[in-house]
PDB file of C-alpha atoms in Angstrom:
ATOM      1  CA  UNK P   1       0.000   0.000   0.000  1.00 70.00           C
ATOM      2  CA  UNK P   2       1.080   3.802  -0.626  1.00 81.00           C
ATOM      3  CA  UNK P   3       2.375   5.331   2.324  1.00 92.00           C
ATOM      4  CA  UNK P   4       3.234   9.059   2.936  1.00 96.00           C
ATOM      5  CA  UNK P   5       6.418  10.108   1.307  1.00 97.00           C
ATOM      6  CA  UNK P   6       8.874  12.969   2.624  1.00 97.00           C
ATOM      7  CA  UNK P   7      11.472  14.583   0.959  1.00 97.00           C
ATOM      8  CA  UNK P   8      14.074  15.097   1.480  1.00 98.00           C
ATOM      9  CA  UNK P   9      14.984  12.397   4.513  1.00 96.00           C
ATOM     10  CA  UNK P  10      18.119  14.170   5.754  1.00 97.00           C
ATOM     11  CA  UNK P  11      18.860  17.778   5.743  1.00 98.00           C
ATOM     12  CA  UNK P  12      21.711  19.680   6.839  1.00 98.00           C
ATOM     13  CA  UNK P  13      21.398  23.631   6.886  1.00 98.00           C
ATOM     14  CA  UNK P  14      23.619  26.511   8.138  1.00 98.00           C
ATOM     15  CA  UNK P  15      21.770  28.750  10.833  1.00 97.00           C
ATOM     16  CA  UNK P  16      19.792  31.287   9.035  1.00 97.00           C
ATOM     17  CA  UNK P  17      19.471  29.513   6.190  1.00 98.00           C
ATOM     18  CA  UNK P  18      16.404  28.448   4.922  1.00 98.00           C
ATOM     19  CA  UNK P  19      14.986  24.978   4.178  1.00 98.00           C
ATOM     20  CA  UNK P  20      11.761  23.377   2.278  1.00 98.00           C
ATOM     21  CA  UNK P  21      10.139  20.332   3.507  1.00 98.00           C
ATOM     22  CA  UNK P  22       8.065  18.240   1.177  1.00 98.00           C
ATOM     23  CA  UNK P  23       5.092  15.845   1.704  1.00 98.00           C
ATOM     24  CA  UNK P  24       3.147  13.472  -0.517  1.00 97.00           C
ATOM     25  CA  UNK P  25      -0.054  12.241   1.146  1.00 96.00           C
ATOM     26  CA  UNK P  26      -1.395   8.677   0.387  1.00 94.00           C
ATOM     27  CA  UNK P  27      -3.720   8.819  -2.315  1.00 92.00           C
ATOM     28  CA  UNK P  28      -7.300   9.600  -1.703  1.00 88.00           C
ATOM     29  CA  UNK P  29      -5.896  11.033   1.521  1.00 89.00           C
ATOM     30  CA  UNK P  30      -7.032  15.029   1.865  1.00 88.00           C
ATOM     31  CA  UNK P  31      -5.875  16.489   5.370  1.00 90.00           C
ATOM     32  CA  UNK P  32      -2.140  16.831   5.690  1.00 94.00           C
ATOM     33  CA  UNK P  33      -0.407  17.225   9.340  1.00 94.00           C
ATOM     34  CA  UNK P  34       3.287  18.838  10.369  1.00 97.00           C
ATOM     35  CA  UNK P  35       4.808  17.625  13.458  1.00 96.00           C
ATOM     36  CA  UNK P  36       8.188  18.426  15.391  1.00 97.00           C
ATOM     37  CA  UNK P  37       9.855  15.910  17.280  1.00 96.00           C
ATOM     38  CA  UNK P  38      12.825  17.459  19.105  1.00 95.00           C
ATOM     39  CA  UNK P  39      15.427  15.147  20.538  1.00 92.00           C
ATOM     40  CA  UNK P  40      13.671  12.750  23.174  1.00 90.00           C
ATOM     41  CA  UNK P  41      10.264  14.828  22.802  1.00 93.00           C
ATOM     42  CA  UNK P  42       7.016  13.706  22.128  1.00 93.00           C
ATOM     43  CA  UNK P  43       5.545  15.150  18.437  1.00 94.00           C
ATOM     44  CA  UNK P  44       4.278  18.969  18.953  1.00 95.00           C
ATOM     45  CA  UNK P  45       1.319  20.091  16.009  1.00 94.00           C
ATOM     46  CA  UNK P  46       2.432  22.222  13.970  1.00 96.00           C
ATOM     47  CA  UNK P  47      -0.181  22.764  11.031  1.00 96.00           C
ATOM     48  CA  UNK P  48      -2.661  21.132   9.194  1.00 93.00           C
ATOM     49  CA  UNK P  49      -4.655  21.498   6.129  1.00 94.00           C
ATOM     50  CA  UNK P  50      -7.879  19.787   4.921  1.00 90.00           C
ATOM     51  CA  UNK P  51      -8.784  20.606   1.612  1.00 89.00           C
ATOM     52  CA  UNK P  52      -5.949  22.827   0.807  1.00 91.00           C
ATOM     53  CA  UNK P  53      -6.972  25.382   3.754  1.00 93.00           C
ATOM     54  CA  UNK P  54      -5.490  25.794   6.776  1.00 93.00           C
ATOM     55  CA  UNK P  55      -7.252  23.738   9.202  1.00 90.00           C
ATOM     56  CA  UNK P  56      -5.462  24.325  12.419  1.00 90.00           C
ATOM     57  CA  UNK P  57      -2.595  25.924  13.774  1.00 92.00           C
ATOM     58  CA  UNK P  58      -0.423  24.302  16.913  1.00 92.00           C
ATOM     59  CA  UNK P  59       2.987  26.011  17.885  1.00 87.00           C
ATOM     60  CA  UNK P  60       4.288  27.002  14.590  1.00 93.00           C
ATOM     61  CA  UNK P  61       7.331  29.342  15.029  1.00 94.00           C
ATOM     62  CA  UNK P  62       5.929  32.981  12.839  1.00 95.00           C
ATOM     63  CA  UNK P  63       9.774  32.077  10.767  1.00 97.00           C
ATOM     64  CA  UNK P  64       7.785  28.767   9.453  1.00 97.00           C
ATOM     65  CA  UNK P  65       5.050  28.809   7.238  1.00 97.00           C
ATOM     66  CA  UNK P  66       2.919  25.590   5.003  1.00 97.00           C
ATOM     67  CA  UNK P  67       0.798  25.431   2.389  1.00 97.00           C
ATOM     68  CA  UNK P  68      -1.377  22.494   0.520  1.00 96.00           C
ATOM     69  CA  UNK P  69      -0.871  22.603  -3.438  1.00 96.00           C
ATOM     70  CA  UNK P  70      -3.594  21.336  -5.587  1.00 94.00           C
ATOM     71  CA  UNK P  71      -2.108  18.022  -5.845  1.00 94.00           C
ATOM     72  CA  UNK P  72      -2.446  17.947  -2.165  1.00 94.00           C
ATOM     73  CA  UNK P  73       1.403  17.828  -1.169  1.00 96.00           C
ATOM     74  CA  UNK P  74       2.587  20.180   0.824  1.00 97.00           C
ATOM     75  CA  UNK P  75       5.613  22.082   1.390  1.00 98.00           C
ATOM     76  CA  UNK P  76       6.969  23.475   4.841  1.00 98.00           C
ATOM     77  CA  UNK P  77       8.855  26.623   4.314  1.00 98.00           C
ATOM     78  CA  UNK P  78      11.155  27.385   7.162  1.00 98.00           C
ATOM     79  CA  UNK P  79      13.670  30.409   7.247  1.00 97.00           C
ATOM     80  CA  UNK P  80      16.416  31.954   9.604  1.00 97.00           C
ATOM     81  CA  UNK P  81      16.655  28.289  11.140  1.00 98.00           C
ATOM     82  CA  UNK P  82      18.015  28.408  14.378  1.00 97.00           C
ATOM     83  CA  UNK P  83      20.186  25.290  16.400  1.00 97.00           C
ATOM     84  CA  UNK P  84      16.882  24.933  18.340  1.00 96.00           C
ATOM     85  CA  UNK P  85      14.834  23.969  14.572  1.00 97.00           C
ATOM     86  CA  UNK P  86      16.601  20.604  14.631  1.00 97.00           C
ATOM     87  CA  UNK P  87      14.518  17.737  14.709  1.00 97.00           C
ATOM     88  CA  UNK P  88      12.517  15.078  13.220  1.00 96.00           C
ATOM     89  CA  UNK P  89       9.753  16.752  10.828  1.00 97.00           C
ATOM     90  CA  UNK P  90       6.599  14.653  10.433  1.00 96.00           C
ATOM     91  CA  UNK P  91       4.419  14.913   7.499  1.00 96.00           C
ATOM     92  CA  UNK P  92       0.781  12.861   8.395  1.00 94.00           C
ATOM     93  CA  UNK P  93      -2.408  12.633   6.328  1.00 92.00           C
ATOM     94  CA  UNK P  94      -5.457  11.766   6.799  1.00 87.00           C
ATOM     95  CA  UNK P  95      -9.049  11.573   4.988  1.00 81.00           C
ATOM     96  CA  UNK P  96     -11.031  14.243   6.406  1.00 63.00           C
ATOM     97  CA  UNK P  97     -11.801  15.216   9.774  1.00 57.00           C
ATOM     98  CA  UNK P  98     -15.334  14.643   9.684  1.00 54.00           C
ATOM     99  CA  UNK P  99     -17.860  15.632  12.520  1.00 47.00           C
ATOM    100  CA  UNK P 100     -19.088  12.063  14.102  1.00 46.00           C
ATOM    101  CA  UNK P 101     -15.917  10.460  12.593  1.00 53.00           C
ATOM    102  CA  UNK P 102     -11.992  10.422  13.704  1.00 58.00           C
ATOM    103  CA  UNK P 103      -9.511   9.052  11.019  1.00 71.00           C
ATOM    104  CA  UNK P 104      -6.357   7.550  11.859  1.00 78.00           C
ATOM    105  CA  UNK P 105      -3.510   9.797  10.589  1.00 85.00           C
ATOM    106  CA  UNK P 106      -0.677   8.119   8.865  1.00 89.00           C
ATOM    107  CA  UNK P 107       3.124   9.222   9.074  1.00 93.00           C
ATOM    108  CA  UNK P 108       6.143   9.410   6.598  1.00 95.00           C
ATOM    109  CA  UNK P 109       9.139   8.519   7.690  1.00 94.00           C
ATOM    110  CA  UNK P 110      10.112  11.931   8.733  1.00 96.00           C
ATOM    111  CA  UNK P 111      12.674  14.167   7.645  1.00 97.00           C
ATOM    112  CA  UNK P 112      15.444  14.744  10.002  1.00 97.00           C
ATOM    113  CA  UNK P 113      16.507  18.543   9.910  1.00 98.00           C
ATOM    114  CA  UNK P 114      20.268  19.496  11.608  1.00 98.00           C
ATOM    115  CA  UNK P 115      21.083  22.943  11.927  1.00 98.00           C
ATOM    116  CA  UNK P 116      24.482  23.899  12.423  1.00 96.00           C
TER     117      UNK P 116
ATOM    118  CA  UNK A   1      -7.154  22.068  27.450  1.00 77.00           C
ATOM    119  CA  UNK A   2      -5.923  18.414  26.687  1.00 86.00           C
ATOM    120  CA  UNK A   3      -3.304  16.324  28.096  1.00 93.00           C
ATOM    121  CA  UNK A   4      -2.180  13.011  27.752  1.00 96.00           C
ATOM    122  CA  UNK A   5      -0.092  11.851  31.159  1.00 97.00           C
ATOM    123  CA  UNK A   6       2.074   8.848  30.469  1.00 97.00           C
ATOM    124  CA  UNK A   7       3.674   7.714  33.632  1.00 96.00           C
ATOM    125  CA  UNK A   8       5.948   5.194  32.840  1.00 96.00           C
ATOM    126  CA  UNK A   9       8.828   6.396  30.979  1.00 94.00           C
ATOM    127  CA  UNK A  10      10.213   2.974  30.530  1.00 95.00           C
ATOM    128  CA  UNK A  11       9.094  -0.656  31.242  1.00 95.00           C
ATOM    129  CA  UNK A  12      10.730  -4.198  30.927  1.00 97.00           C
ATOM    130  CA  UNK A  13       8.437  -7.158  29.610  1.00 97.00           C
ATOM    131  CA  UNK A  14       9.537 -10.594  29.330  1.00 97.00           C
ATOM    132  CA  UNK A  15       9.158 -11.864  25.818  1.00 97.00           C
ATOM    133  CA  UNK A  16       5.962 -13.894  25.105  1.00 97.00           C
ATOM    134  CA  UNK A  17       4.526 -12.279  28.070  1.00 97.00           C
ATOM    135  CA  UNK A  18       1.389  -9.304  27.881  1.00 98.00           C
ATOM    136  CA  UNK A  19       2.176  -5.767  29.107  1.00 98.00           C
ATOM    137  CA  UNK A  20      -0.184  -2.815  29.838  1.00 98.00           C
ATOM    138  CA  UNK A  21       1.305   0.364  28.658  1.00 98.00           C
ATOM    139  CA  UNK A  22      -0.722   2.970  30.678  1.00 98.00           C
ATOM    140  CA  UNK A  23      -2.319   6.109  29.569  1.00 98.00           C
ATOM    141  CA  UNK A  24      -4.615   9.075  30.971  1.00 98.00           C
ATOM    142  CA  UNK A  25      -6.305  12.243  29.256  1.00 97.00           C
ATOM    143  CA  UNK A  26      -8.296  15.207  30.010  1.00 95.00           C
ATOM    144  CA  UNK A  27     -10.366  17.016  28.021  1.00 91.00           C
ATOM    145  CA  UNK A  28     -13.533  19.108  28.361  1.00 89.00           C
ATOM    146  CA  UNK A  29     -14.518  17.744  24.993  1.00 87.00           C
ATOM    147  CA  UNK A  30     -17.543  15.614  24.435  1.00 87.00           C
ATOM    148  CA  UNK A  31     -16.345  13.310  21.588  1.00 87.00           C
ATOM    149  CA  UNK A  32     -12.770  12.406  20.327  1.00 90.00           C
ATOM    150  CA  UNK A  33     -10.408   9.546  19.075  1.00 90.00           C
ATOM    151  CA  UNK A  34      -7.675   7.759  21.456  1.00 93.00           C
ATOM    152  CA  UNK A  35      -4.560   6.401  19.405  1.00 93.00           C
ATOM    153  CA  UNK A  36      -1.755   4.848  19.833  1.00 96.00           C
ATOM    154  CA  UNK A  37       1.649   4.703  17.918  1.00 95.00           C
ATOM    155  CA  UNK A  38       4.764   2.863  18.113  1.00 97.00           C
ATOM    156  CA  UNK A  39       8.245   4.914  17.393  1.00 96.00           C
ATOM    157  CA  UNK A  40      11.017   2.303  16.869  1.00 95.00           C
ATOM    158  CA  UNK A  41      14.876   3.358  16.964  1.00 92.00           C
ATOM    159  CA  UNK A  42      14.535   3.958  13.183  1.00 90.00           C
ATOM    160  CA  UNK A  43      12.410   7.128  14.198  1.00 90.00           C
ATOM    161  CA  UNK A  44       8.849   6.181  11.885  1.00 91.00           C
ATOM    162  CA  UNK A  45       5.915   6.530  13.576  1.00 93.00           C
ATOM    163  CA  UNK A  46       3.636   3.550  13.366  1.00 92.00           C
ATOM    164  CA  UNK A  47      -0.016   3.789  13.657  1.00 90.00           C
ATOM    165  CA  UNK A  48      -1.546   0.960  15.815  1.00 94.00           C
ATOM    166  CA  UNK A  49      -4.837   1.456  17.241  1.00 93.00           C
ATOM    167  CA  UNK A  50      -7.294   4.243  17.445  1.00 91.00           C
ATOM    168  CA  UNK A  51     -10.853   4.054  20.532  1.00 93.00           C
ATOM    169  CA  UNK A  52     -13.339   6.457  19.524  1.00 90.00           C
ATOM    170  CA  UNK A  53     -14.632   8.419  22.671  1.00 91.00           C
ATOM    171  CA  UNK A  54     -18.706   7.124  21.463  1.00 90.00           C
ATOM    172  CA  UNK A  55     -17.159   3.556  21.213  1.00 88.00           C
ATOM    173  CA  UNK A  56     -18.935   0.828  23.366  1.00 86.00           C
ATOM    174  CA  UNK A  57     -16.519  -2.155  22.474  1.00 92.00           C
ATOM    175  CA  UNK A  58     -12.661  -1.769  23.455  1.00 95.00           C
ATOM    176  CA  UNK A  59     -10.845  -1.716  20.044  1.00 94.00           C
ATOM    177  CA  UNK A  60      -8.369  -4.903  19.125  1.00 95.00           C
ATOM    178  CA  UNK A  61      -6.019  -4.633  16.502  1.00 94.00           C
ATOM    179  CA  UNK A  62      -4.233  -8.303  16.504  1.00 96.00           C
ATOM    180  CA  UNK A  63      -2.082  -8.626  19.571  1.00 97.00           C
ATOM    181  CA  UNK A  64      -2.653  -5.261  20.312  1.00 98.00           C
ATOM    182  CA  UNK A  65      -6.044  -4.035  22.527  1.00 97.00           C
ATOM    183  CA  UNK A  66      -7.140  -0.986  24.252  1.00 97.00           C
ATOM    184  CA  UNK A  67      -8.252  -0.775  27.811  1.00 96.00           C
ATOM    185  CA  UNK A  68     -10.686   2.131  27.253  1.00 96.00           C
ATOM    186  CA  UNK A  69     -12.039   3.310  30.550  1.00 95.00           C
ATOM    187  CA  UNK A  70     -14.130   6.407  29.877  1.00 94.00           C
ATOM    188  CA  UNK A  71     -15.438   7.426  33.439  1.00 93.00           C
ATOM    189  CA  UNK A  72     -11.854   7.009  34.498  1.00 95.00           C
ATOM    190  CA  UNK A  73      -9.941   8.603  31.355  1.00 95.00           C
ATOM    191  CA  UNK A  74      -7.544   6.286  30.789  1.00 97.00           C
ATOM    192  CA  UNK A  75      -6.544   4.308  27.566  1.00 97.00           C
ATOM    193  CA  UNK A  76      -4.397   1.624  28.447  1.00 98.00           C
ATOM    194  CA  UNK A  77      -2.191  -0.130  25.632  1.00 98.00           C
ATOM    195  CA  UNK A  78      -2.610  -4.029  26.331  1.00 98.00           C
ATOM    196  CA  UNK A  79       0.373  -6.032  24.032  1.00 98.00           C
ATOM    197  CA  UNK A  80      -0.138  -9.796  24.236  1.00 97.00           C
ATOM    198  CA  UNK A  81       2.409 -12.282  23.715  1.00 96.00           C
ATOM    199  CA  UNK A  82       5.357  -9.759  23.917  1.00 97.00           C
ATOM    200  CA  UNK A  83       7.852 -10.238  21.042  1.00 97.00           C
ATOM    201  CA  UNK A  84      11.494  -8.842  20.443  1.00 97.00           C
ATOM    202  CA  UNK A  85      10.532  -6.334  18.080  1.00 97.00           C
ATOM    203  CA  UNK A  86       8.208  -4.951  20.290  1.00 98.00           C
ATOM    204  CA  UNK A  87      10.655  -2.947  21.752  1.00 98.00           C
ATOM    205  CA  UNK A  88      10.153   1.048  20.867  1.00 97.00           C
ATOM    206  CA  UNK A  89       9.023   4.141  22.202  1.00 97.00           C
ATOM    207  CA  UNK A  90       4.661   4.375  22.831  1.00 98.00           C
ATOM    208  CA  UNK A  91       3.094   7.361  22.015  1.00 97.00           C
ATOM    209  CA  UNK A  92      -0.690   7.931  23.174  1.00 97.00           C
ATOM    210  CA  UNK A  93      -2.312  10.394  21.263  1.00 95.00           C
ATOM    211  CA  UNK A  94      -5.879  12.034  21.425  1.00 93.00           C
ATOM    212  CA  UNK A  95      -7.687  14.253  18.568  1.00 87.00           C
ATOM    213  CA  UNK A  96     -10.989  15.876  18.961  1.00 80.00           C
ATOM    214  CA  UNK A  97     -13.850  14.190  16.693  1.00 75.00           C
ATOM    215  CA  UNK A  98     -14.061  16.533  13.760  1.00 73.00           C
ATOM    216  CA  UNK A  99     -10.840  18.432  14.817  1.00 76.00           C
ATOM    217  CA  UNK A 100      -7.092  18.251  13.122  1.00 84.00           C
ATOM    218  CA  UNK A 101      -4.732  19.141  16.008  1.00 87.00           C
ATOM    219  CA  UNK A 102      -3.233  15.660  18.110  1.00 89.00           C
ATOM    220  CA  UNK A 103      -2.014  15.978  20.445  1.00 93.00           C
ATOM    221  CA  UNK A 104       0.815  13.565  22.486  1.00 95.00           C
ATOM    222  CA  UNK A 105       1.894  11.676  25.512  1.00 96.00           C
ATOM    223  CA  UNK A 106       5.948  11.944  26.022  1.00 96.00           C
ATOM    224  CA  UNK A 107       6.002   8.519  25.330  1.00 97.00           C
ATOM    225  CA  UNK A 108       7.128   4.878  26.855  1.00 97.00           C
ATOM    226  CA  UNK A 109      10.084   3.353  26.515  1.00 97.00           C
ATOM    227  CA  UNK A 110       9.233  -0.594  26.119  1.00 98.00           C
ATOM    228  CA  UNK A 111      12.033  -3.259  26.610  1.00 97.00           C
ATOM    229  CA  UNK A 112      11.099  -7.089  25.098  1.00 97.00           C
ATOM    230  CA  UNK A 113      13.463  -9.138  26.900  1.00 96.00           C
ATOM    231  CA  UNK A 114      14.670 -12.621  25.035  1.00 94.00           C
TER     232      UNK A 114
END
């Protein structure tokens, strides 16, 4: 079965550098998710979208920002990275949200951002 | 607001043996969805078994089953028959029904020993 694929897997950036972080939902699959796993932390919410739209909004640093193309991967934009931005990035997706209903989101593999 | 407590930041199982991974939440929230996911040392995170808040029936996923008590807001993780590959990092997880934001547990540690 398709899974959620993340691009790239490994990134190593310069602080205040920039970096893009890609996500390909599973087919069919319409809500996308961001997560940040810090070193020995449990996954914070970042962003989501559902049907290209921002859906919700977790703690997203203002120097990070997301959108949902109409293909439905999405890209997370991050600029003047700091040491503190590394982590392990998860992209999720999901079919919709709907009220009555909770899907099961499914992770990619992650992409593992250093900052040095 | 939500939380997920997760008291046991690491536990020790004998292989072929059941252990009960423990779990508690709080929300104000009339309806939402329970999960749980498995983080092995090679960092994916591994959906395994989601209780809707509405559910009547504890959900069972293979060796894997949920010790949904509702009044008392816990979620227990119940693995039977404990094998090596077992061992990894639990996450509980809750999401409002009809919301996007999930939130996390900080996770236990599980050990399979041969």
């Amino acid at each position: 079965a398709a899974g959620v694929i993340q691009s790239p897997r490994h990134l190593i950036k310069e602080k205040r550098e920039t970096a893009t972080l890609k996500c390909y939902p599973i087919p069919r699959h319409d809500t996308v998710y961001w997560y940040q796993q810090g070193p020995g932390q449990d996954p914070q919410f970042l962003i989501s979208f559902y049907e290209k739209m921002q859906s919700d909004k977790g703690s997203i640093p203002d120097r990070f920002s997301a959108q949902q193309f109409s293909d439905y991967h999405s890209e997370l934009n991050m600029s003047s990275l700091e040491l503190g931005d590394s982590a392990l990035y998860f992209c999720a997706s999901s079919q919709g949200a709907i009220e009555g209903d909770t899907y099961e989101q499914y992770f990619g593999p992650g992409t593992r951002l250093t900052v040095t | 607001a939500q939380k997920i407590t997760q008291t046991q930041p690491g536990m020790f199982v004998q292989e072929k043996e059941a252990v009960t991974l423990d779990c508690t939440y709080d929300t104000s929230d009339q309806s939402y969805g329970l999960f749980w996911y498995k983080q092995p040392s090679s960092g994916e995170m591994i959906f395994l078994i989601y209780q809707g808040s509405y559910d009547e029936q504890n959900a069972t996923e293979g060796r894997y089953s949920l010790n949904f008590q509702k009044a008392r807001k816990s979620a227990n993780l119940v693995i039977s028959a404990s094998q090596l590959g077992d061992s990894a990092m639990y996450f509980c997880a809750m999401r409002d029904t009809g919301g996007f934001k999930t939130i996390f547990g900080a996770g236990t540690r599980l050990f399979v020993k041969a």
